[in-house]
XYZ file of N, CA and C in Angstrom:
450
model
N -15.085 -74.678 -82.263
C -15.694 -75.106 -83.740
C -16.669 -76.487 -83.009
N -15.949 -77.339 -82.439
C -16.769 -78.630 -81.756
C -18.094 -78.375 -81.021
N -17.793 -77.374 -80.037
C -19.128 -76.881 -79.264
C -20.459 -76.784 -79.954
N -19.666 -75.898 -81.074
C -20.987 -75.500 -81.963
C -21.598 -76.402 -82.853
N -20.914 -77.522 -83.467
C -21.058 -78.326 -83.917
C -21.833 -79.412 -82.984
N -21.306 -79.598 -81.957
C -22.238 -80.262 -81.134
C -23.657 -80.128 -80.926
N -23.597 -78.797 -80.570
C -24.756 -77.497 -80.110
C -25.833 -78.039 -81.559
N -25.284 -77.726 -82.404
C -26.337 -77.791 -83.780
C -26.912 -79.183 -84.354
N -25.992 -79.927 -84.062
C -26.126 -81.612 -84.343
C -27.045 -81.997 -83.269
N -26.623 -81.773 -82.052
C -27.537 -81.965 -81.008
C -29.338 -81.556 -80.986
N -29.327 -80.579 -81.426
C -30.281 -79.721 -81.476
C -31.295 -80.445 -82.652
N -30.812 -80.559 -83.613
C -31.448 -81.203 -84.906
C -31.774 -82.648 -84.596
N -31.009 -83.548 -83.851
C -31.431 -84.706 -83.298
C -32.237 -84.851 -82.344
N -32.246 -83.596 -81.328
C -33.536 -83.312 -80.564
C -34.868 -83.277 -81.006
N -34.686 -82.728 -82.059
C -35.999 -81.948 -82.580
C -36.586 -83.120 -83.356
N -35.813 -83.584 -84.183
C -36.240 -85.043 -85.028
C -36.688 -85.866 -83.723
N -36.371 -86.175 -82.868
C -36.653 -87.228 -81.638
C -38.088 -86.717 -81.124
N -38.008 -85.360 -80.846
C -39.021 -84.845 -80.239
C -40.433 -85.141 -81.262
N -40.324 -84.818 -82.431
C -41.389 -84.955 -83.292
C -41.908 -86.528 -83.388
N -40.968 -87.309 -83.643
C -41.122 -88.585 -83.359
C -41.935 -89.298 -82.338
N -41.700 -88.662 -81.054
C -42.103 -88.923 -79.784
C -43.278 -88.385 -79.224
N -43.591 -87.166 -79.898
C -44.763 -86.264 -79.894
C -45.903 -86.826 -80.770
N -45.695 -87.415 -81.649
C -46.575 -87.906 -82.962
C -46.726 -89.262 -82.864
N -45.885 -89.710 -83.756
C -46.498 -91.474 -84.124
C -45.977 -91.963 -82.960
N -45.018 -91.971 -82.167
C -44.863 -92.899 -80.678
C -45.732 -92.287 -79.802
N -46.304 -91.408 -79.686
C -47.298 -91.173 -78.457
C -48.819 -91.922 -78.398
N -49.264 -92.476 -77.756
C -50.209 -93.474 -77.507
C -51.652 -92.443 -77.244
N -52.742 -92.988 -77.687
C -53.940 -91.748 -77.661
C -54.097 -91.885 -76.011
N -53.638 -92.897 -75.555
C -53.982 -92.850 -73.915
C -53.285 -91.991 -73.239
N -52.073 -91.724 -73.702
C -51.032 -90.683 -73.339
C -51.232 -89.469 -73.522
N -51.587 -89.326 -74.570
C -52.266 -87.626 -75.143
C -53.373 -87.355 -74.141
N -54.259 -88.149 -74.128
C -55.681 -87.987 -73.285
C -55.578 -87.715 -71.921
N -54.336 -88.297 -71.279
C -54.321 -88.596 -69.935
C -52.965 -88.187 -69.184
N -52.149 -87.606 -70.121
C -50.917 -87.132 -69.527
C -51.052 -85.712 -68.512
N -52.312 -84.767 -68.735
C -51.931 -84.017 -67.991
C -53.149 -84.122 -66.914
N -53.820 -85.513 -66.679
C -55.055 -85.617 -65.816
C -56.089 -85.437 -66.527
N -57.091 -86.407 -65.856
C -58.166 -86.206 -66.407
C -59.562 -86.701 -65.468
N -60.854 -86.540 -65.805
C -62.010 -86.571 -64.581
C -62.648 -87.678 -65.630
N -63.072 -88.887 -65.015
C -63.858 -89.687 -65.487
C -65.349 -89.433 -64.965
N -66.201 -89.177 -66.013
C -67.704 -88.972 -65.799
C -68.696 -90.083 -66.031
N -69.629 -90.184 -65.508
C -70.555 -91.437 -65.906
C -71.479 -90.801 -66.774
N -72.654 -91.837 -66.833
C -73.522 -91.697 -68.194
C -74.231 -89.985 -68.169
N -74.151 -89.590 -67.184
C -75.165 -88.685 -66.627
C -74.442 -87.006 -66.568
N -72.998 -87.462 -67.471
C -71.839 -86.239 -67.152
C -71.490 -85.893 -65.925
N -71.489 -86.502 -64.986
C -71.291 -86.144 -63.319
C -69.943 -86.682 -63.164
N -69.104 -86.022 -62.604
C -67.794 -85.965 -62.403
C -67.985 -87.446 -61.357
N -66.754 -88.389 -61.757
C -66.760 -89.738 -60.895
C -65.628 -89.745 -60.183
N -64.283 -89.376 -60.761
C -63.032 -89.498 -60.148
C -62.009 -88.916 -61.162
N -61.458 -88.255 -60.247
C -60.297 -87.457 -60.977
C -58.984 -88.295 -60.897
N -58.155 -88.236 -61.848
C -56.741 -88.991 -62.174
C -55.637 -88.003 -62.392
N -54.806 -87.944 -61.578
C -53.404 -87.133 -61.892
C -52.544 -87.125 -63.095
N -52.816 -88.556 -63.770
C -52.376 -88.357 -64.656
C -50.844 -88.756 -64.995
N -50.031 -88.831 -64.016
C -48.716 -88.782 -63.611
C -47.887 -90.098 -64.329
N -48.794 -91.496 -64.582
C -48.134 -92.416 -65.038
C -48.288 -92.024 -66.392
N -49.014 -91.599 -67.229
C -49.204 -91.182 -68.468
C -48.246 -90.409 -69.045
N -48.162 -89.101 -68.218
C -46.895 -88.254 -68.352
C -45.934 -88.767 -68.503
N -45.267 -89.349 -67.362
C -43.906 -90.114 -67.220
C -43.604 -90.853 -68.327
N -44.625 -91.661 -68.887
C -44.095 -92.698 -69.823
C -44.118 -91.931 -71.001
N -44.913 -90.900 -71.465
C -44.874 -90.158 -72.565
C -43.630 -89.355 -72.494
N -42.913 -88.898 -71.428
C -41.384 -88.042 -71.139
C -40.400 -89.202 -71.327
N -40.842 -90.426 -70.796
C -39.952 -91.174 -70.798
C -39.522 -92.010 -72.362
N -40.750 -91.859 -73.371
C -40.323 -92.306 -74.400
C -39.554 -91.012 -75.308
N -39.854 -89.951 -74.907
C -38.691 -88.756 -75.693
C -37.497 -89.053 -74.885
N -37.373 -89.525 -73.612
C -35.749 -89.426 -73.180
C -35.147 -90.661 -73.969
N -35.868 -91.766 -74.218
C -35.589 -92.839 -74.691
C -35.062 -92.946 -76.214
N -35.990 -92.231 -76.861
C -35.863 -92.035 -78.315
C -34.805 -90.692 -78.427
N -34.532 -89.882 -77.584
C -33.436 -88.841 -77.883
C -32.238 -89.401 -77.515
N -32.364 -90.563 -76.605
C -30.710 -91.259 -76.279
C -30.123 -92.100 -77.715
N -31.260 -92.823 -78.136
C -31.325 -93.392 -79.183
C -30.626 -92.868 -80.520
N -31.244 -91.500 -80.613
C -30.987 -90.854 -81.640
C -29.441 -90.416 -81.521
N -29.248 -89.580 -80.012
C -27.458 -89.513 -80.072
C -26.633 -90.319 -80.438
N -27.277 -91.703 -79.802
C -26.278 -92.744 -80.170
C -26.012 -93.051 -81.895
N -27.137 -92.847 -82.228
C -26.797 -93.112 -83.802
C -26.506 -92.136 -84.486
N -26.531 -90.863 -84.526
C -26.388 -90.203 -85.342
C -25.053 -88.969 -84.685
N -25.004 -88.342 -83.845
C -23.419 -87.754 -83.374
C -22.611 -88.924 -83.063
N -22.922 -89.725 -82.451
C -21.478 -90.963 -81.930
C -21.284 -91.728 -82.765
N -22.321 -92.359 -83.533
C -21.698 -93.486 -84.565
C -21.566 -92.983 -85.909
N -22.781 -92.292 -86.397
C -22.560 -91.700 -87.720
C -21.346 -90.700 -87.770
N -21.314 -89.693 -86.871
C -20.651 -88.595 -86.968
C -19.221 -88.397 -86.092
N -19.012 -89.487 -85.070
C -18.053 -89.549 -84.199
C -17.923 -88.284 -83.894
N -19.103 -87.796 -83.176
C -18.844 -86.164 -82.177
C -18.428 -86.889 -80.819
N -17.741 -86.047 -80.096
C -17.190 -86.110 -78.721
C -18.458 -85.666 -77.792
N -19.298 -86.878 -77.534
C -20.243 -86.544 -76.420
C -19.884 -87.226 -74.997
N -19.865 -86.223 -73.873
C -19.529 -87.227 -72.325
C -20.954 -87.581 -71.770
N -20.626 -88.477 -71.088
C -21.713 -89.172 -70.205
C -22.384 -88.070 -69.643
N -21.519 -87.119 -68.805
C -22.194 -86.076 -68.117
C -23.024 -85.106 -69.094
N -22.591 -84.700 -70.177
C -23.554 -83.842 -70.966
C -24.721 -84.573 -71.529
N -24.463 -85.763 -71.823
C -26.006 -86.615 -72.522
C -26.692 -86.721 -71.179
N -25.957 -87.178 -70.221
C -27.020 -87.504 -68.985
C -27.922 -86.040 -68.583
N -27.208 -84.902 -68.543
C -27.839 -83.564 -68.291
C -28.936 -83.139 -69.398
N -28.477 -83.424 -70.783
C -29.409 -83.107 -71.565
C -30.740 -83.595 -71.689
N -30.397 -85.239 -71.700
C -31.573 -86.002 -71.453
C -32.431 -85.841 -70.327
N -31.666 -85.655 -69.095
C -32.573 -85.301 -67.860
C -33.440 -83.946 -68.082
N -32.780 -82.977 -68.696
C -33.808 -81.700 -69.252
C -34.629 -81.900 -70.034
N -34.729 -82.751 -70.927
C -35.592 -83.025 -71.890
C -36.892 -83.861 -70.948
N -36.248 -84.827 -70.601
C -37.509 -85.618 -69.715
C -38.325 -84.144 -68.624
N -37.676 -83.813 -67.721
C -38.296 -82.868 -67.071
C -39.116 -81.465 -67.956
N -38.481 -81.040 -68.735
C -39.173 -80.039 -69.526
C -40.443 -80.563 -70.280
N -40.376 -81.566 -70.637
C -41.064 -82.423 -71.477
C -42.434 -82.738 -70.748
N -42.226 -83.173 -69.326
C -43.077 -83.548 -68.367
C -43.759 -82.423 -68.101
N -43.493 -81.428 -67.915
C -43.795 -80.075 -66.903
C -44.670 -79.428 -68.073
N -44.184 -79.272 -69.363
C -44.990 -78.657 -70.150
C -46.306 -79.359 -70.857
N -45.940 -80.710 -70.717
C -47.232 -81.388 -70.926
C -48.536 -81.751 -70.116
N -48.280 -80.830 -69.198
C -49.222 -80.839 -67.724
C -50.311 -80.174 -68.299
N -50.289 -79.423 -69.187
C -51.016 -78.316 -70.078
C -51.293 -76.958 -69.345
N -50.994 -77.221 -68.069
C -51.614 -75.830 -67.274
C -50.660 -74.865 -67.939
N -49.045 -75.066 -67.894
C -48.238 -73.853 -68.158
C -48.537 -73.442 -69.493
N -49.073 -74.191 -70.440
C -49.604 -73.595 -71.668
C -50.920 -72.627 -71.357
N -51.495 -73.061 -70.831
C -52.988 -72.419 -70.794
C -52.709 -71.244 -70.049
N -51.647 -70.970 -68.954
C -51.214 -69.831 -68.269
C -50.423 -69.102 -69.183
N -50.056 -69.566 -69.823
C -49.140 -68.376 -70.448
C -49.858 -67.821 -71.485
N -50.896 -68.735 -72.041
C -51.816 -68.159 -73.195
C -52.359 -66.923 -72.549
N -52.995 -67.136 -71.140
C -53.891 -66.295 -70.650
C -52.987 -65.178 -70.443
N -51.894 -64.981 -69.557
C -51.074 -64.251 -69.528
C -50.656 -63.405 -70.520
N -50.484 -63.688 -71.861
C -49.982 -63.273 -73.219
C -51.236 -62.545 -73.584
N -52.640 -62.722 -73.214
C -53.690 -62.387 -73.522
C -54.225 -63.102 -75.057
N -53.815 -64.456 -75.517
C -54.075 -65.258 -76.366
C -55.272 -65.976 -76.369
N -56.400 -65.530 -75.606
C -57.297 -66.596 -75.665
C -58.376 -66.827 -76.703
N -58.293 -66.024 -77.873
C -58.562 -65.874 -79.404
C -57.825 -67.153 -79.980
N -56.795 -67.014 -79.674
C -55.738 -67.952 -80.518
C -55.857 -69.371 -79.933
N -56.084 -69.570 -78.339
C -56.489 -70.580 -77.769
C -57.778 -71.200 -78.210
N -58.746 -70.419 -78.510
C -60.030 -70.892 -78.830
C -59.950 -71.559 -80.471
N -58.866 -71.273 -81.251
C -58.876 -71.458 -82.591
C -57.713 -72.633 -82.563
N -57.560 -73.419 -81.688
C -56.350 -74.354 -81.864
C -54.851 -73.859 -81.544
N -54.766 -73.094 -80.736
C -53.490 -72.089 -80.773
C -52.422 -72.956 -79.746
N -53.024 -73.488 -78.794
C -52.758 -74.094 -77.575
C -51.359 -75.365 -78.037
N -51.918 -75.857 -78.979
C -50.803 -76.833 -79.786
C -49.674 -76.214 -80.437
N -49.976 -75.141 -80.915
C -48.590 -74.289 -81.261
C -48.001 -73.862 -80.141
N -48.548 -73.095 -79.358
C -47.968 -72.656 -77.978
C -47.071 -73.667 -77.173
N -47.664 -74.962 -77.284
C -47.236 -76.261 -76.878
C -45.845 -76.809 -77.450
N -45.723 -76.721 -78.898
C -44.674 -77.044 -79.464
C -43.581 -75.820 -79.492
N -43.900 -74.877 -79.623
C -42.996 -73.517 -79.426
C -42.299 -73.683 -77.858
N -43.293 -74.318 -76.581
C -42.319 -74.275 -75.535
C -41.594 -75.296 -75.531
N -41.669 -76.198 -75.932
C -40.966 -77.791 -76.139
C -39.570 -77.015 -76.442
N -39.542 -76.596 -77.820
C -38.534 -76.211 -78.801
C -37.464 -75.350 -77.825
N -38.066 -74.387 -77.201
C -37.275 -73.010 -76.324
C -37.134 -73.228 -75.085
N -37.790 -74.147 -74.505
C -37.368 -74.471 -72.906
C -37.109 -75.535 -72.996
N -37.342 -76.694 -73.906
C -36.569 -78.156 -73.669
C -35.521 -78.428 -74.874
N -35.834 -78.045 -75.796
C -34.604 -78.677 -76.911
C -33.379 -77.856 -77.016
N -33.780 -76.346 -76.915
C -32.469 -75.605 -76.905
C -31.594 -75.674 -75.528
N -32.252 -75.744 -74.534
C -31.254 -75.813 -73.383
C -30.779 -77.144 -73.403
N -31.480 -78.377 -73.882
C -30.761 -79.349 -73.929
C -29.537 -79.602 -74.843
N -29.565 -79.127 -75.709
C -28.781 -79.251 -76.906
C -27.048 -78.301 -76.545
N -27.859 -77.043 -75.722
C -26.806 -76.250 -75.154
C -25.994 -76.881 -73.841
N -26.597 -78.004 -72.744
C -26.186 -78.611 -72.216
C -25.077 -79.610 -72.624
N -25.707 -80.250 -73.799
C -25.236 -81.483 -74.554
C -23.756 -80.802 -74.955
N -23.665 -79.426 -75.370
C -22.410 -79.054 -76.161
C -21.368 -78.364 -75.034
N -21.903 -77.696 -73.794
C -21.250 -76.956 -72.880
C -20.616 -78.113 -71.949
N -21.088 -79.393 -71.678
C -20.587 -80.454 -70.894
C -20.144 -81.508 -71.365
N -19.940 -81.390 -72.836
C -19.247 -82.530 -73.809
C -17.741 -82.273 -73.757
């Protein structure tokens, strides 16, 4: 029962931390630059391409710190659930790495092309696919790691 409870509480905590990190705590610069960007001059000519890794890692780091804080406040302090250092570290590493990967944007674009979702993408669907990827590929496995290694 404890593993199931840790999984459920962990997922809820990770999801709340994810929403906080992706919306109110993400800066405009991170949102615009985490996947890389190209500067243009006044004549719309490409001048310099930036890889965006600094902004990507700052944003993924926000997720890591907010997730850790939420874990310490809810499962540990409020609910006295048994979390281990290994399970917590593995879950936070997975959240960081999966978030950084998905937010490069090309994985979502590639998936939408493969799934033949060009129409959905043209009407703002990439944001929804991005969020679904974070839940399925990031948060669920992280909660599972937290429970299994806890």
